[in-house]
Short mmCIF file of C-alpha atoms and ligand atoms in Angstrom, two decimals:
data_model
loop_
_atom_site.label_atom_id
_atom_site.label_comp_id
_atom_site.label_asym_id
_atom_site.label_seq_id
_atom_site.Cartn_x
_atom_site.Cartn_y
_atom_site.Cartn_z
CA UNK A 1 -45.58 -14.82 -24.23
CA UNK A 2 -43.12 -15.02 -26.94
CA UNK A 3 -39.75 -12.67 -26.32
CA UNK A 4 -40.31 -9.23 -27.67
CA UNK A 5 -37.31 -6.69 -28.78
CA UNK A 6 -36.75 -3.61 -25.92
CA UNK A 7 -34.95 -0.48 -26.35
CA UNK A 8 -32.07 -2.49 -25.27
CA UNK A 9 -31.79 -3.87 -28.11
CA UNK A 10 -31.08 -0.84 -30.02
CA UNK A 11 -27.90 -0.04 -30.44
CA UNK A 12 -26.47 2.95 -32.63
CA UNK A 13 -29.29 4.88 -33.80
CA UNK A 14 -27.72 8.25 -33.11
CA UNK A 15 -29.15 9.87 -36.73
CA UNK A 16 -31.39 7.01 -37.43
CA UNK A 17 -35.21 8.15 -37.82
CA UNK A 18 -37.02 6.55 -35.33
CA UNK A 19 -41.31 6.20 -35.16
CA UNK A 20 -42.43 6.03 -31.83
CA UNK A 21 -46.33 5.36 -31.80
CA UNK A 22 -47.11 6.93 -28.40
CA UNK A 23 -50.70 7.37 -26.72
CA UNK A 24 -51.63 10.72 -26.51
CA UNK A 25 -55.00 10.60 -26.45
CA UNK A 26 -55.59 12.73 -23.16
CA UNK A 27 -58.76 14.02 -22.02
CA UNK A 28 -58.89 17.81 -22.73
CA UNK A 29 -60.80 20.51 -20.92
CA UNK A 30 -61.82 24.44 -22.61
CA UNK A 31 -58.90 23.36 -25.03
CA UNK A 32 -56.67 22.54 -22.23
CA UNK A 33 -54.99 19.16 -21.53
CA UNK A 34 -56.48 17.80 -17.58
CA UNK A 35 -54.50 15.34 -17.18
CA UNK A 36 -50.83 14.13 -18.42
CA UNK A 37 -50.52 10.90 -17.08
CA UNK A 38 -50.45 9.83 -20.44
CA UNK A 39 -47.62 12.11 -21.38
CA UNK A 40 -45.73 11.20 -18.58
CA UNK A 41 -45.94 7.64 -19.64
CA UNK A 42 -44.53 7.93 -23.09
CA UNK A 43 -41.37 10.29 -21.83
CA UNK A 44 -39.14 7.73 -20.71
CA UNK A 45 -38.88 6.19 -23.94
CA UNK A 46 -38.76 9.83 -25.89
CA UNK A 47 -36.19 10.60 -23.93
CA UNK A 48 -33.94 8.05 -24.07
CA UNK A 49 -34.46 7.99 -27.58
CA UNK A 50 -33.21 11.65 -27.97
CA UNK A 51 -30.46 11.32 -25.77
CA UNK A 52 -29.13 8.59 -27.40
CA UNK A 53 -29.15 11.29 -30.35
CA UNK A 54 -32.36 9.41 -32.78
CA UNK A 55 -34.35 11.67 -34.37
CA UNK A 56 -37.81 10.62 -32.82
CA UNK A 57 -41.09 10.73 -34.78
CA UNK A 58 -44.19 10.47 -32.66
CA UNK A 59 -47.33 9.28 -33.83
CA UNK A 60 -50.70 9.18 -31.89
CA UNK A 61 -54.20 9.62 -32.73
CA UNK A 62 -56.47 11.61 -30.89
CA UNK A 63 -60.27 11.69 -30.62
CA UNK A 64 -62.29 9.82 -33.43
CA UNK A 65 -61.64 12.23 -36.27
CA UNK A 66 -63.02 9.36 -39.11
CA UNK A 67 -60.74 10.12 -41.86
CA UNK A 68 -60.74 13.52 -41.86
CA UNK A 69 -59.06 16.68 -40.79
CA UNK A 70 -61.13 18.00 -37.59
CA UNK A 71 -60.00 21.37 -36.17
CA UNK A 72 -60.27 20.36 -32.17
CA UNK A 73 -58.92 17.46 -32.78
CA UNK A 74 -55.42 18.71 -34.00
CA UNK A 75 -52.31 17.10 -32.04
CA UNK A 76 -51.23 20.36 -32.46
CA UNK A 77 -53.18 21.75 -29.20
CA UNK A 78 -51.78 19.00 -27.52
CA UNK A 79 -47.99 19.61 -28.44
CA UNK A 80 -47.40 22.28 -25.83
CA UNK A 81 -48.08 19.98 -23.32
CA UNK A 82 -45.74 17.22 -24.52
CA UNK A 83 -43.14 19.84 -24.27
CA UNK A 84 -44.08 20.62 -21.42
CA UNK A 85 -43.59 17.00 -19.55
CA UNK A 86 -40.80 16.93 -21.45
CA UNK A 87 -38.99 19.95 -21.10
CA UNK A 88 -37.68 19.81 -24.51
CA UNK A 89 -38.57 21.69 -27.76
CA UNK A 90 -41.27 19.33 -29.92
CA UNK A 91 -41.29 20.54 -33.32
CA UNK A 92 -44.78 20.00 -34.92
CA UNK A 93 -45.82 18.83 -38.35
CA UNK A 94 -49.48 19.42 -39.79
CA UNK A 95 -49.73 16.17 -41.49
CA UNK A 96 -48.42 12.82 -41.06
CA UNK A 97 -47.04 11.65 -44.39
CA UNK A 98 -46.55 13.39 -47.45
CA UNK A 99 -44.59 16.79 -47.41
CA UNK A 100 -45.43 17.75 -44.24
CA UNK A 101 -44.00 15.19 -42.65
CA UNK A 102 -40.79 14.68 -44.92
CA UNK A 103 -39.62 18.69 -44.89
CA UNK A 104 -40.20 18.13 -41.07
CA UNK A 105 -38.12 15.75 -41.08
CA UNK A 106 -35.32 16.66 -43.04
CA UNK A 107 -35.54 19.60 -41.26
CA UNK A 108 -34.61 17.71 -37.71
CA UNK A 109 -31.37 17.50 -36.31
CA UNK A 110 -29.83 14.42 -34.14
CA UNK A 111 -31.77 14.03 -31.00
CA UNK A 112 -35.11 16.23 -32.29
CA UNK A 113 -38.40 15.64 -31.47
CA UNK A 114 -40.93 16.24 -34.29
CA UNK A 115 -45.11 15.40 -33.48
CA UNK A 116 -46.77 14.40 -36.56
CA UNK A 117 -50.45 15.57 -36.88
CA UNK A 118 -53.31 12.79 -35.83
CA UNK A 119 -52.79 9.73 -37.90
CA UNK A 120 -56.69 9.40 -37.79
CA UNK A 121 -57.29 12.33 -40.29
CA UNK A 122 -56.72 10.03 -42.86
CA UNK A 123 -58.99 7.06 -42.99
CA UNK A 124 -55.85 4.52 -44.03
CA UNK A 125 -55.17 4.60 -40.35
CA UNK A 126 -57.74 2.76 -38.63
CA UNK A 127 -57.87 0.42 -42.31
CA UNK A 128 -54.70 -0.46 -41.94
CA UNK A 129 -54.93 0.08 -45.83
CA UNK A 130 -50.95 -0.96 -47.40
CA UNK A 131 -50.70 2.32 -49.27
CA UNK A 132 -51.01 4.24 -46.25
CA UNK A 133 -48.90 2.13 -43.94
CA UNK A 134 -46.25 2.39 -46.82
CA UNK A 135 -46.29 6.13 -46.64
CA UNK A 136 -46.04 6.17 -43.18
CA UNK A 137 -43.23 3.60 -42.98
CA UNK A 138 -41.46 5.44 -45.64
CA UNK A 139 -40.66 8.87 -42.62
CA UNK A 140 -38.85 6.27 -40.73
CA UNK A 141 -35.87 3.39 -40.23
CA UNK A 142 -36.93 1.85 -36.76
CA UNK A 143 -40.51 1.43 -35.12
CA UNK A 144 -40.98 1.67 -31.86
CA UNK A 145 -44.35 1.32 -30.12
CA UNK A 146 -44.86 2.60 -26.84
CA UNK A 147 -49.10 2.81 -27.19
CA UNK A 148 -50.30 -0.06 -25.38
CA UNK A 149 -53.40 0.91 -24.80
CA UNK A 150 -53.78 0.94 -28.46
CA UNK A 151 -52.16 -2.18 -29.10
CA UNK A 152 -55.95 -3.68 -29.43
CA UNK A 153 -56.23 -2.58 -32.79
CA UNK A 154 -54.86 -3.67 -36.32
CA UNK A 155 -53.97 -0.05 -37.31
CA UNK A 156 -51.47 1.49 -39.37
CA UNK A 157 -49.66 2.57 -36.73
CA UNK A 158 -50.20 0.15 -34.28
CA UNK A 159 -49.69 -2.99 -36.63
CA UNK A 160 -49.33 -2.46 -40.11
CA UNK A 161 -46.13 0.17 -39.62
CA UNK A 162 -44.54 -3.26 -37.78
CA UNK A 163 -44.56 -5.00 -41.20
CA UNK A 164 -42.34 -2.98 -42.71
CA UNK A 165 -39.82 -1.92 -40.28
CA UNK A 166 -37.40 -3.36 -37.45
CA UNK A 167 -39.95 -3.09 -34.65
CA UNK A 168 -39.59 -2.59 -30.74
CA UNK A 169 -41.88 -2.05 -27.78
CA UNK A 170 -41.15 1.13 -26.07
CA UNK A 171 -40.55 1.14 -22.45
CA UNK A 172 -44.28 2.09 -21.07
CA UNK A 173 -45.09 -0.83 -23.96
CA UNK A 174 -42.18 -3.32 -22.08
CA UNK A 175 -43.38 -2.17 -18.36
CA UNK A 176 -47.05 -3.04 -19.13
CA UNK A 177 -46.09 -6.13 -21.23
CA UNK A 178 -43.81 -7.41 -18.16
CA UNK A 179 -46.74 -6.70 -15.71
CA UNK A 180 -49.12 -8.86 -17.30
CA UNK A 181 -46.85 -11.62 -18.07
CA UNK A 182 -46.46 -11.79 -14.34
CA UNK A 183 -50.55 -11.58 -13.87
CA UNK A 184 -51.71 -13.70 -15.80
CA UNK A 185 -49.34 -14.88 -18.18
CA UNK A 186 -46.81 -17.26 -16.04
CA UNK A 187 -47.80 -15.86 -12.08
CA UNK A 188 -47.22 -17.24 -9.22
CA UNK A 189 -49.77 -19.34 -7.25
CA UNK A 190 -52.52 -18.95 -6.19
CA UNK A 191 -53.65 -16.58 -8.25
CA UNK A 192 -57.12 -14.51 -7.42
CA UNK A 193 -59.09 -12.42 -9.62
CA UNK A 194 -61.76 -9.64 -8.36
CA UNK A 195 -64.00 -8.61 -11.33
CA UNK A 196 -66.44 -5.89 -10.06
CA UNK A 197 -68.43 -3.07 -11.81
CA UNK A 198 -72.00 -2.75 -13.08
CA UNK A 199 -72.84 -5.56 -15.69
CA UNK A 200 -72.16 -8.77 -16.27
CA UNK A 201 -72.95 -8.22 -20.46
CA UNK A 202 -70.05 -6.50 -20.67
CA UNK A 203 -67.73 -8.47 -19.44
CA UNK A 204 -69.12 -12.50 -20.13
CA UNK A 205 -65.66 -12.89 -22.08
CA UNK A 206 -63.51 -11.67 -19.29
CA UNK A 207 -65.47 -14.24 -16.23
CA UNK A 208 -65.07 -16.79 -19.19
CA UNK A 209 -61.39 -16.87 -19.24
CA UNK A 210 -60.77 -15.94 -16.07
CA UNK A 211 -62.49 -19.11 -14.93
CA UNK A 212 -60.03 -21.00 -16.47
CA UNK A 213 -56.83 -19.29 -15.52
CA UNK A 214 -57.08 -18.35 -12.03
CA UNK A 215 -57.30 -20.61 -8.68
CA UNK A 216 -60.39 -17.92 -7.32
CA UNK A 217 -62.55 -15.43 -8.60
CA UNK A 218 -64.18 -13.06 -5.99
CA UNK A 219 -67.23 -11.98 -7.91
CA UNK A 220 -68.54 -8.06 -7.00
CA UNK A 221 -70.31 -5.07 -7.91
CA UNK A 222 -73.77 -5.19 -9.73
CA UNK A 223 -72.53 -8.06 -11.61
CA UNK A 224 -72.60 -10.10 -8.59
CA UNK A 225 -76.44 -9.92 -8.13
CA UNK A 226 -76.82 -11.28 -11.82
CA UNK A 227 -74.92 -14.30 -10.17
CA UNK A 228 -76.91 -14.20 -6.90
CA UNK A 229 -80.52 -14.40 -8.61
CA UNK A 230 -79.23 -16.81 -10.95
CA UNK A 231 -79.44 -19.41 -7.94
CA UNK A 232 -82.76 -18.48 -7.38
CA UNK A 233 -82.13 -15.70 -4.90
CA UNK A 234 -84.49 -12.42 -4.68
CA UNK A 235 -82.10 -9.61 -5.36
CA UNK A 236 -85.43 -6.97 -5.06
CA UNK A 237 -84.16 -3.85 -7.18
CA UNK A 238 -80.94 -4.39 -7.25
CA UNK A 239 -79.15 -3.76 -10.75
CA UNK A 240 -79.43 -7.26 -12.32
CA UNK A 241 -79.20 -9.11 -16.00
CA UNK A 242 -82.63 -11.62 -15.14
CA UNK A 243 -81.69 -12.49 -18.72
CA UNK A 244 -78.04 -13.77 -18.40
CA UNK A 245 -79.13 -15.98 -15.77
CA UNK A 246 -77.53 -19.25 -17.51
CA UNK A 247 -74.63 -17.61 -18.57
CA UNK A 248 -73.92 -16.81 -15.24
CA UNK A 249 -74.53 -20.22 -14.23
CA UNK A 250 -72.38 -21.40 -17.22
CA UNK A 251 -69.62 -19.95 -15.94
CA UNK A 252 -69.87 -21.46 -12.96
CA UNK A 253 -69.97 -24.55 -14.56
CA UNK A 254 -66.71 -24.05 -16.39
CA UNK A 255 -65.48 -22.52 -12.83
CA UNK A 256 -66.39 -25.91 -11.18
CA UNK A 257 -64.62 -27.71 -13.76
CA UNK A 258 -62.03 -26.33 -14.49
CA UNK A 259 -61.21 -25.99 -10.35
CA UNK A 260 -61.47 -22.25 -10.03
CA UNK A 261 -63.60 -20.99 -6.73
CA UNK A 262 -66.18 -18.60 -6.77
CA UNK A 263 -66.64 -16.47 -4.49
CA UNK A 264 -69.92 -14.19 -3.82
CA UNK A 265 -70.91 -11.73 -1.85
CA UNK A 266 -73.14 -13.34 1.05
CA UNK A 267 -74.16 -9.97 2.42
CA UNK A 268 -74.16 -6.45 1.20
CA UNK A 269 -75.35 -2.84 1.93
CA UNK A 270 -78.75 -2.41 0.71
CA UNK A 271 -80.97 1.68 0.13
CA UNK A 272 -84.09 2.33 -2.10
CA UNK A 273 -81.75 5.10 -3.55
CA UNK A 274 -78.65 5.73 -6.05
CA UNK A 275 -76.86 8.50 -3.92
CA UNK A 276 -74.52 9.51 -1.47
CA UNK A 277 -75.16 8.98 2.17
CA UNK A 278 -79.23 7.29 1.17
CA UNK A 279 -80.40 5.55 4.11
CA UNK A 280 -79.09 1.94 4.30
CA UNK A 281 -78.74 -1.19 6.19
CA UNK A 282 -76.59 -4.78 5.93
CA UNK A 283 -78.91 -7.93 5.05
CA UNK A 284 -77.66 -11.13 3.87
CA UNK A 285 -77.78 -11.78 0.72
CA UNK A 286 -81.17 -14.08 1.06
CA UNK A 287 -83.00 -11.50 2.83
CA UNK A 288 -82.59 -8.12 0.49
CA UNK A 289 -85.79 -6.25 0.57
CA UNK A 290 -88.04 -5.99 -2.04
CA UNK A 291 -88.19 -2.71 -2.48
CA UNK A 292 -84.10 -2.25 -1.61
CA UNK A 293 -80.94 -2.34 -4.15
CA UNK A 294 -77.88 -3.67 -3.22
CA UNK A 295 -75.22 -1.22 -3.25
CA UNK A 296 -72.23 -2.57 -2.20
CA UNK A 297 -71.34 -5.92 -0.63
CA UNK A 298 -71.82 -5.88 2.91
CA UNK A 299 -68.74 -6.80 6.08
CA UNK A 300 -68.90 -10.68 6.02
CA UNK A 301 -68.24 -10.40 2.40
CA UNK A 302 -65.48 -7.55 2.81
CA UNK A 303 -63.78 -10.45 5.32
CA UNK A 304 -64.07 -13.36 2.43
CA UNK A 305 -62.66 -10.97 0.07
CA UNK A 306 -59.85 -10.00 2.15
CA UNK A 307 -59.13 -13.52 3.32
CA UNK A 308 -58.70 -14.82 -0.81
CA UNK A 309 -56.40 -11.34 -1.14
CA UNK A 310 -54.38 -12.74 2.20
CA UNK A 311 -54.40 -16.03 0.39
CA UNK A 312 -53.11 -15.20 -2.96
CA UNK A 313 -49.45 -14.88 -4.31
CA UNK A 314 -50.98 -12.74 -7.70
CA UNK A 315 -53.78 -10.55 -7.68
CA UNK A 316 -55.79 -9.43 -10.98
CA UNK A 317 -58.48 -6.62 -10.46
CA UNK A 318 -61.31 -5.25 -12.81
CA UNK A 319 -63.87 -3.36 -11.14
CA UNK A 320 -65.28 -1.66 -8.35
CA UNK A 321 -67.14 -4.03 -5.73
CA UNK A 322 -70.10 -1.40 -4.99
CA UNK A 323 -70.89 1.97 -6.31
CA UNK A 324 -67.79 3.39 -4.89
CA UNK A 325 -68.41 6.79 -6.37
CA UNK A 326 -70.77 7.49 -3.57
CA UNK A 327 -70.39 7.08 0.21
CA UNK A 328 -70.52 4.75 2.47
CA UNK A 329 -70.86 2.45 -0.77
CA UNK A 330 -67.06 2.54 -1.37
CA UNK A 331 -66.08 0.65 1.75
CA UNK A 332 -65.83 -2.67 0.22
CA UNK A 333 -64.12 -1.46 -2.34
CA UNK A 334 -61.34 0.97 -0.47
CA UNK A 335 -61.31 -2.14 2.54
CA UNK A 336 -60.24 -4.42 -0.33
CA UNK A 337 -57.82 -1.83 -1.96
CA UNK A 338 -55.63 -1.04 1.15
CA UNK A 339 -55.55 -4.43 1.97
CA UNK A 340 -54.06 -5.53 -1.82
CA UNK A 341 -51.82 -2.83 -1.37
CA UNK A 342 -50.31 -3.98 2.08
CA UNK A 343 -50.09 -7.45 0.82
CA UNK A 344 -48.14 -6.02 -1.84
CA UNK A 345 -45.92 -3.04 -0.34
CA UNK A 346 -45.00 -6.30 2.33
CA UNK A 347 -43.54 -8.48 -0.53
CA UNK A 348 -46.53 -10.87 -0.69
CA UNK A 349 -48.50 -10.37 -3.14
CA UNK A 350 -47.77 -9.59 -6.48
CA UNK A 351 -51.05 -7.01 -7.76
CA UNK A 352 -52.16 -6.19 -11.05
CA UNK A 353 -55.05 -3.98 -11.93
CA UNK A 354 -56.88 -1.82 -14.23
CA UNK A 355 -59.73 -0.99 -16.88
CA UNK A 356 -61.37 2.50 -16.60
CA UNK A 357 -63.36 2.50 -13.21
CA UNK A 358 -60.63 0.27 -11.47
CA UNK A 359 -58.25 2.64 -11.99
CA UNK A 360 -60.38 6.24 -10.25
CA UNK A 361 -61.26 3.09 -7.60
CA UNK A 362 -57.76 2.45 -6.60
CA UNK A 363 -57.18 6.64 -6.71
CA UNK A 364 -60.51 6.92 -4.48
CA UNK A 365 -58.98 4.59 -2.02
CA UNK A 366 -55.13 6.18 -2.05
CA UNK A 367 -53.47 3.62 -2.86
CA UNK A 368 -52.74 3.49 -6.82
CA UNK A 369 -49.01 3.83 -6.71
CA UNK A 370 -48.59 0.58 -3.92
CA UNK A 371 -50.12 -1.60 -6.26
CA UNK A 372 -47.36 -3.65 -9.14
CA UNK A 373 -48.99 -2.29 -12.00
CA UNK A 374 -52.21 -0.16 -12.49
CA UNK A 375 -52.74 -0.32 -15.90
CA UNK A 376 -54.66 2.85 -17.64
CA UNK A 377 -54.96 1.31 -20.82
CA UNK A 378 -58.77 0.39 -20.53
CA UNK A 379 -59.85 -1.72 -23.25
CA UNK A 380 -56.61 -3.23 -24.25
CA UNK A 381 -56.58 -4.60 -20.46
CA UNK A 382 -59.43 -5.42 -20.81
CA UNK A 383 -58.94 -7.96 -23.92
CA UNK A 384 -56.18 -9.09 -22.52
CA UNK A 385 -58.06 -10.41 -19.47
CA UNK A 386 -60.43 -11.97 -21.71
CA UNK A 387 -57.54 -14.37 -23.40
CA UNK A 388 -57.42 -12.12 -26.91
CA UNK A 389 -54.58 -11.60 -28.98
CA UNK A 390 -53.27 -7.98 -29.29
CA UNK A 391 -52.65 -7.45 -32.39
CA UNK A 392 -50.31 -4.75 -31.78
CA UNK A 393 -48.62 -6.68 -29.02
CA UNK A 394 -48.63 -10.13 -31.44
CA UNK A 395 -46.56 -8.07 -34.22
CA UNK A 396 -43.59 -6.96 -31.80
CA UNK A 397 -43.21 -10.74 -30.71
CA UNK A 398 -43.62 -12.69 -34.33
CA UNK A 399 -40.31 -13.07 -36.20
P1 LIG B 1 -67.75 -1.17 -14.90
O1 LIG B 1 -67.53 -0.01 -15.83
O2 LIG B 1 -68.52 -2.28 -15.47
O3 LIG B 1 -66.47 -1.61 -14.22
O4 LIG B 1 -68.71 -0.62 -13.77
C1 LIG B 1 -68.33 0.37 -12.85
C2 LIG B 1 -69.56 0.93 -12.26
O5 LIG B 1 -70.28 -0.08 -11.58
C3 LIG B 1 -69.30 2.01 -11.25
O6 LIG B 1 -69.79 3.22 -11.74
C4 LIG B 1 -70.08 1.57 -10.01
O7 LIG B 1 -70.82 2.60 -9.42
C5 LIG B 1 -71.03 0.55 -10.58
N1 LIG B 1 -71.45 -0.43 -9.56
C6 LIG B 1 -70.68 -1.21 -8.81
N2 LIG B 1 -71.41 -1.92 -7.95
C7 LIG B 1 -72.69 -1.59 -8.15
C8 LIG B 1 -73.93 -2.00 -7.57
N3 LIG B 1 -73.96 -2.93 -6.60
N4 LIG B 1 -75.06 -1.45 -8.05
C9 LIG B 1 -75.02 -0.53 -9.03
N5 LIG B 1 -73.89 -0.11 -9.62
C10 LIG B 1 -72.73 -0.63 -9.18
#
């Protein structure tokens, strides 16, 4: 990855108008914010920011407004709780360009903090359309992107805004950046992937470039049966894409090839039913019943798994390796967890993870925080496993 500017790289920007593109897009409850972790994030960078006496602009989308002004989907009911996690006074303006945003901003003084209303109400934003990019440039001297998890998208103000002015990666941006450099990017040997979750449709790119990259990739979840009945196994009613039969065996062509093991479950937990505590017993992987679904993958697997986590120096994980939302189906999945997690907290292993489930996985089994780098960014993480550019990411490391 090509050298990106950091906030050390700023020097002297007490006065200087600085845009910080920030992720607030938190899940909100009866018009209350349920969770900050985004918040908490971004602060860092804020901060420092307004203690080195900038004037800091945020910008964030929230929701999928389309263009236009919606009512509960105003930044404005999220500012109290970025002042909150901040413990500083956010001033709040009810547009992001035009006069909204300028008599805001004249208004601040060295070290403010000013939110500017959800750059999705216009429909420039998600365009990336030059007029509006210009107006939004125009509120600011420096860029500084600290959204990440939006750095998947050519938008105004996660790509276009880059264009026009000196641009930096914030230090939530730099963390996550770092992490994944050290993952996948230039990691230490041998590297092991574990891609879990339901479907193998949704994540063909992902197994594709993983295959290529990494020295084993432990293969789990429902995806896993796709690759089991693919060699001609009976997987009874388990959850399986019959259809993406070759492309499972494709990529275990390019595996072969390209020297990357696979590794699949040989046993697993099977029950006729989707719920906590259903009856169930461990087959091999040959003899799953008919009329059973395999639920999670079964001890002898947990011990393969384990043994490729004992193995590796770098660890990448997407996705559960059963239905860990309901017991006892979250043992292979908790079992693998801990173990990633001692590896790590011992100085062995260096453990990357995330992508929406992975992330309530790794909280299910306790041990989020003794991992390197959980990542909450979802599908950004998730197209950067699969090999794709980031736009938002590419602009902060051209020129
Ligand atoms: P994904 O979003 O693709 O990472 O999938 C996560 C979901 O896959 C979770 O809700 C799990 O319950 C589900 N899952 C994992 N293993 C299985 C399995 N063997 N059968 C059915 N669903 C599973």
């Amino acid at each position: 990855m090509p050298a990106f500017k950091t906030l050390d790289d700023l020097t002297d920007i007490a006065g200087k108008r600085i845009l910080v593109r920030v992720d607030l897009n938190v899940p909100v409850t009866d018009g209350k914010v349920s969770d900050t972790t985004r918040i908490e994030r971004v602060a860092p960078t804020i901060l420092e920011l307004s203690e080195k006496g900038a004037k800091v602009i945020l910008l964030a989308h929230f929701g999928r407004p389309k263009g236009e002004p919606v009512a509960d989907q105003s930044l404005s009911l999220i500012a109290p709780s970025v002042e909150e996690v901040l413990d500083q006074r956010v001033a709040f303006a009810s547009d992001c360009i035009g006069a909204p945003a300028a008599d805001a901003i004249a208004a601040m003084n060295d070290g403010d903090i000013l939110l500017l209303e959800n750059t999705r109400f216009h429909k420039g934003e998600e365009k990336n359309e030059a007029g509006f990019v210009a107006e939004l440039a125009k509120n600011g001297d420096i860029y500084v992107n600290d959204a990440f998890s939006a750095a998947h998208r050519a938008h105004a103000s996660t790509e276009g805004i880059a264009h026009h002015l000196p641009a930096y990666a914030g230090r939530t941006m730099q963390a996550e950046l770092e992490a994944l450099e050290k993952g996948l990017g230039q990691p230490t040997r041998p590297v092991v992937a574990i891609v879990g979750g339901a479907k193998v449709s949704t994540k063909i790119d992902l197994l594709s470039n993983l295959v290529t990259k990494v020295d084993a990739l432990v293969i789990g979840g429902g995806m896993a049966n796709t690759f089991i009945a693919a060699q001609g196994i009976n997987v009874g009613k388990s959850l399986c894409e019959h259809d993406l039969a070759e492309t499972a065996l494709a990529i275990m062509e390019t595996a072969k090839t390209a020297g990357c093991a696979i590794v699949l479950p040989v046993d697993g937990v099977v029950a006729r039913e989707f719920k906590a505590n259903a009856a169930n017993e461990t087959v091999d992987v040959t003899a799953i019943p008919a009329d059973a679904m395999m639920l999670d993958v079964g001890p002898k697997s947990i011990e393969l798994v384990n043994d490729w986590i004992g193995k590796a120096a770098t660890l990448v994980w997407n996705g559960p390796l059963g239905a860990f939302e309901i017991t006892p189906f979250d043992k292979a999945t908790v079992s693998a967890a801990l173990h990633a997690a001692e590896q790590t907290k011992a100085g062995k292993l260096v453990s990357v993870a995330g992508g929406g489930d992975t992330v309530s996985a790794l909280n299910h089994a306790g041990v989020a925080d003794d991992f390197s780098y959980v990542s909450t960014a979802g599908g950004a993480f998730l197209e950067w496993m699969e090999g794709k550019e980031l736009p938002g990411v590419a602009v902060l490391t051209k020129g």
